[in-house]
């Protein structure tokens, strides 16, 4: 019987950015270096790495608050409009169901929109665009069928 080694799902190595802060992947460290550049040019201010939130919800039986999870972002900053934005860097395969659920909990329970950054953001945008085009095509097909069924006047 052959022995199988269990490969880790995410094989990235911890990598320091140019200020020496360690990140779980080279992609995230490079993205953070880009944020440092934007901060130095004055495009953003108040850069904060690794913001986190302890999420507690009321127990439906006792009504007492219970710790549910700790949600960690990768960076936050104040953009040129004065709005604080929060980001979670994800590679292509990093946007898991758990990640989606935690971002939804954070948005609903705390009011913080943890935006995707990195390759997963581009993938999510492409997915939304595909859905939008599919919906438009379906609407056009329905309109064409309706027009074909309508009696000619």
C-alpha positions as YAML, in Angstrom:
chain: A
units: angstrom
residues:
- id: 1
  name: UNK
  ca: [0.00, 0.00, 0.00]
- id: 2
  name: UNK
  ca: [1.40, 3.40, -0.99]
- id: 3
  name: UNK
  ca: [1.83, 6.05, 1.65]
- id: 4
  name: UNK
  ca: [0.31, 9.41, 0.85]
- id: 5
  name: UNK
  ca: [1.57, 12.64, 2.29]
- id: 6
  name: UNK
  ca: [-1.04, 15.21, 3.13]
- id: 7
  name: UNK
  ca: [-0.16, 18.41, 1.27]
- id: 8
  name: UNK
  ca: [-1.03, 21.65, 3.02]
- id: 9
  name: UNK
  ca: [-3.84, 23.58, 1.39]
- id: 10
  name: UNK
  ca: [-1.98, 26.88, 1.45]
- id: 11
  name: UNK
  ca: [1.76, 26.45, 0.95]
- id: 12
  name: UNK
  ca: [2.88, 30.06, 1.26]
- id: 13
  name: UNK
  ca: [5.81, 30.95, 3.51]
- id: 14
  name: UNK
  ca: [5.96, 33.82, 6.00]
- id: 15
  name: UNK
  ca: [7.65, 36.76, 4.28]
- id: 16
  name: UNK
  ca: [8.74, 40.11, 5.75]
- id: 17
  name: UNK
  ca: [7.79, 43.36, 4.04]
- id: 18
  name: UNK
  ca: [10.33, 46.15, 3.66]
- id: 19
  name: UNK
  ca: [9.67, 47.40, 7.20]
- id: 20
  name: UNK
  ca: [10.30, 43.93, 8.64]
- id: 21
  name: UNK
  ca: [6.67, 43.02, 9.40]
- id: 22
  name: UNK
  ca: [6.05, 39.34, 8.61]
- id: 23
  name: UNK
  ca: [3.15, 38.36, 6.38]
- id: 24
  name: UNK
  ca: [1.78, 34.89, 5.63]
- id: 25
  name: UNK
  ca: [2.68, 35.14, 1.92]
- id: 26
  name: UNK
  ca: [4.98, 36.95, -0.49]
- id: 27
  name: UNK
  ca: [1.93, 38.31, -2.30]
- id: 28
  name: UNK
  ca: [0.61, 39.92, 0.87]
- id: 29
  name: UNK
  ca: [4.05, 41.35, 1.73]
- id: 30
  name: UNK
  ca: [4.32, 42.86, -1.77]
- id: 31
  name: UNK
  ca: [0.77, 44.26, -1.49]
- id: 32
  name: UNK
  ca: [1.70, 45.83, 1.87]
- id: 33
  name: UNK
  ca: [4.83, 47.37, 0.33]
- id: 34
  name: UNK
  ca: [2.49, 48.98, -2.21]
- id: 35
  name: UNK
  ca: [0.43, 50.41, 0.66]
- id: 36
  name: UNK
  ca: [3.64, 51.86, 2.17]
- id: 37
  name: UNK
  ca: [4.36, 53.53, -1.19]
- id: 38
  name: UNK
  ca: [0.85, 55.01, -1.31]
- id: 39
  name: UNK
  ca: [1.21, 56.26, 2.27]
- id: 40
  name: UNK
  ca: [4.55, 57.93, 1.45]
- id: 41
  name: UNK
  ca: [3.00, 59.64, -1.61]
- id: 42
  name: UNK
  ca: [0.15, 60.93, 0.60]
- id: 43
  name: UNK
  ca: [-2.60, 58.99, -1.20]
- id: 44
  name: UNK
  ca: [-3.63, 57.27, 2.05]
- id: 45
  name: UNK
  ca: [-3.12, 57.99, 5.76]
- id: 46
  name: UNK
  ca: [-3.51, 56.12, 9.03]
- id: 47
  name: UNK
  ca: [-2.22, 52.79, 7.73]
- id: 48
  name: UNK
  ca: [-2.91, 50.09, 10.30]
- id: 49
  name: UNK
  ca: [-1.74, 46.50, 9.76]
- id: 50
  name: UNK
  ca: [-3.65, 43.47, 11.04]
- id: 51
  name: UNK
  ca: [-6.81, 45.04, 12.49]
- id: 52
  name: UNK
  ca: [-8.92, 42.49, 14.37]
- id: 53
  name: UNK
  ca: [-12.35, 42.17, 15.94]
- id: 54
  name: UNK
  ca: [-13.65, 39.82, 18.63]
- id: 55
  name: UNK
  ca: [-17.15, 38.89, 17.57]
- id: 56
  name: UNK
  ca: [-19.64, 38.09, 20.35]
- id: 57
  name: UNK
  ca: [-23.31, 37.34, 19.84]
- id: 58
  name: UNK
  ca: [-26.13, 36.80, 22.36]
- id: 59
  name: UNK
  ca: [-26.91, 33.21, 23.26]
- id: 60
  name: UNK
  ca: [-30.52, 32.58, 22.20]
- id: 61
  name: UNK
  ca: [-31.24, 30.63, 25.39]
- id: 62
  name: UNK
  ca: [-29.52, 32.70, 28.09]
- id: 63
  name: UNK
  ca: [-29.23, 36.06, 26.35]
- id: 64
  name: UNK
  ca: [-25.60, 36.34, 27.49]
- id: 65
  name: UNK
  ca: [-22.96, 37.41, 25.02]
- id: 66
  name: UNK
  ca: [-20.74, 34.58, 23.88]
- id: 67
  name: UNK
  ca: [-17.51, 34.79, 21.93]
- id: 68
  name: UNK
  ca: [-18.07, 33.46, 18.41]
- id: 69
  name: UNK
  ca: [-14.78, 34.10, 16.64]
- id: 70
  name: UNK
  ca: [-11.91, 36.50, 16.13]
- id: 71
  name: UNK
  ca: [-11.85, 38.08, 12.69]
- id: 72
  name: UNK
  ca: [-8.54, 39.43, 11.43]
- id: 73
  name: UNK
  ca: [-7.99, 41.75, 8.52]
- id: 74
  name: UNK
  ca: [-4.70, 42.51, 6.82]
- id: 75
  name: UNK
  ca: [-4.75, 46.31, 6.66]
- id: 76
  name: UNK
  ca: [-6.87, 49.39, 7.06]
- id: 77
  name: UNK
  ca: [-6.27, 52.97, 6.00]
- id: 78
  name: UNK
  ca: [-8.03, 56.28, 5.46]
- id: 79
  name: UNK
  ca: [-8.50, 56.99, 1.76]
- id: 80
  name: UNK
  ca: [-8.54, 60.38, 0.01]
- id: 81
  name: UNK
  ca: [-12.27, 60.80, 0.76]
- id: 82
  name: UNK
  ca: [-11.65, 60.49, 4.52]
- id: 83
  name: UNK
  ca: [-13.26, 57.04, 4.77]
- id: 84
  name: UNK
  ca: [-11.53, 54.26, 6.72]
- id: 85
  name: UNK
  ca: [-11.35, 51.11, 4.61]
- id: 86
  name: UNK
  ca: [-10.53, 47.59, 5.77]
- id: 87
  name: UNK
  ca: [-8.91, 44.92, 3.60]
- id: 88
  name: UNK
  ca: [-8.28, 41.20, 3.68]
- id: 89
  name: UNK
  ca: [-5.64, 40.01, 1.21]
- id: 90
  name: UNK
  ca: [-6.55, 36.71, -0.43]
- id: 91
  name: UNK
  ca: [-4.81, 34.68, -3.10]
- id: 92
  name: UNK
  ca: [-6.93, 32.90, -5.74]
- id: 93
  name: UNK
  ca: [-7.70, 29.92, -3.54]
- id: 94
  name: UNK
  ca: [-7.94, 31.88, -0.29]
- id: 95
  name: UNK
  ca: [-11.51, 33.14, -0.58]
- id: 96
  name: UNK
  ca: [-13.04, 30.12, 1.18]
- id: 97
  name: UNK
  ca: [-16.59, 29.70, 2.43]
- id: 98
  name: UNK
  ca: [-15.36, 30.38, 5.98]
- id: 99
  name: UNK
  ca: [-13.73, 33.63, 4.82]
- id: 100
  name: UNK
  ca: [-16.95, 34.71, 3.09]
- id: 101
  name: UNK
  ca: [-18.98, 33.87, 6.21]
- id: 102
  name: UNK
  ca: [-16.64, 35.79, 8.54]
- id: 103
  name: UNK
  ca: [-16.75, 38.88, 6.31]
- id: 104
  name: UNK
  ca: [-20.56, 38.68, 6.22]
- id: 105
  name: UNK
  ca: [-20.73, 38.36, 10.03]
- id: 106
  name: UNK
  ca: [-18.43, 41.35, 10.42]
- id: 107
  name: UNK
  ca: [-20.55, 43.44, 8.04]
- id: 108
  name: UNK
  ca: [-23.87, 42.52, 9.70]
- id: 109
  name: UNK
  ca: [-22.83, 42.45, 13.38]
- id: 110
  name: UNK
  ca: [-20.18, 45.19, 13.54]
- id: 111
  name: UNK
  ca: [-20.93, 47.29, 10.45]
- id: 112
  name: UNK
  ca: [-17.44, 46.88, 8.99]
- id: 113
  name: UNK
  ca: [-17.05, 46.00, 5.31]
- id: 114
  name: UNK
  ca: [-13.87, 43.92, 5.05]
- id: 115
  name: UNK
  ca: [-13.00, 44.27, 1.37]
- id: 116
  name: UNK
  ca: [-11.05, 41.69, -0.59]
- id: 117
  name: UNK
  ca: [-7.62, 42.60, -1.88]
- id: 118
  name: UNK
  ca: [-5.25, 40.66, -4.10]
- id: 119
  name: UNK
  ca: [-5.95, 38.03, -6.77]
- id: 120
  name: UNK
  ca: [-9.18, 36.85, -5.11]
- id: 121
  name: UNK
  ca: [-10.65, 40.34, -5.56]
- id: 122
  name: UNK
  ca: [-10.06, 40.23, -9.32]
- id: 123
  name: UNK
  ca: [-11.57, 36.75, -9.41]
- id: 124
  name: UNK
  ca: [-14.64, 37.92, -7.45]
- id: 125
  name: UNK
  ca: [-15.09, 40.91, -9.77]
- id: 126
  name: UNK
  ca: [-14.89, 38.64, -12.84]
- id: 127
  name: UNK
  ca: [-17.46, 36.30, -11.25]
- id: 128
  name: UNK
  ca: [-19.87, 39.18, -10.55]
- id: 129
  name: UNK
  ca: [-19.39, 40.47, -14.09]
- id: 130
  name: UNK
  ca: [-20.15, 37.03, -15.52]
- id: 131
  name: UNK
  ca: [-23.34, 36.84, -13.43]
- id: 132
  name: UNK
  ca: [-24.37, 40.31, -14.62]
- id: 133
  name: UNK
  ca: [-23.83, 39.42, -18.29]
- id: 134
  name: UNK
  ca: [-25.67, 36.09, -17.87]
- id: 135
  name: UNK
  ca: [-28.63, 37.91, -16.31]
- id: 136
  name: UNK
  ca: [-28.67, 40.45, -19.15]
- id: 137
  name: UNK
  ca: [-28.54, 37.68, -21.78]
- id: 138
  name: UNK
  ca: [-31.42, 35.84, -20.06]
- id: 139
  name: UNK
  ca: [-33.50, 39.03, -20.02]
- id: 140
  name: UNK
  ca: [-32.81, 39.56, -23.73]
- id: 141
  name: UNK
  ca: [-33.84, 35.95, -24.53]
- id: 142
  name: UNK
  ca: [-37.08, 36.37, -22.54]
- id: 143
  name: UNK
  ca: [-37.82, 39.63, -24.36]
- id: 144
  name: UNK
  ca: [-37.16, 37.99, -27.75]
- id: 145
  name: UNK
  ca: [-39.45, 35.04, -26.90]
- id: 146
  name: UNK
  ca: [-42.18, 37.40, -25.72]
- id: 147
  name: UNK
  ca: [-41.85, 39.43, -28.90]
- id: 148
  name: UNK
  ca: [-42.00, 36.27, -31.05]
- id: 149
  name: UNK
  ca: [-45.19, 35.10, -29.27]
- id: 150
  name: UNK
  ca: [-46.93, 38.47, -29.57]
- id: 151
  name: UNK
  ca: [-49.46, 38.68, -32.41]
- id: 152
  name: UNK
  ca: [-48.35, 40.86, -35.31]
- id: 153
  name: UNK
  ca: [-50.40, 44.04, -35.66]
...
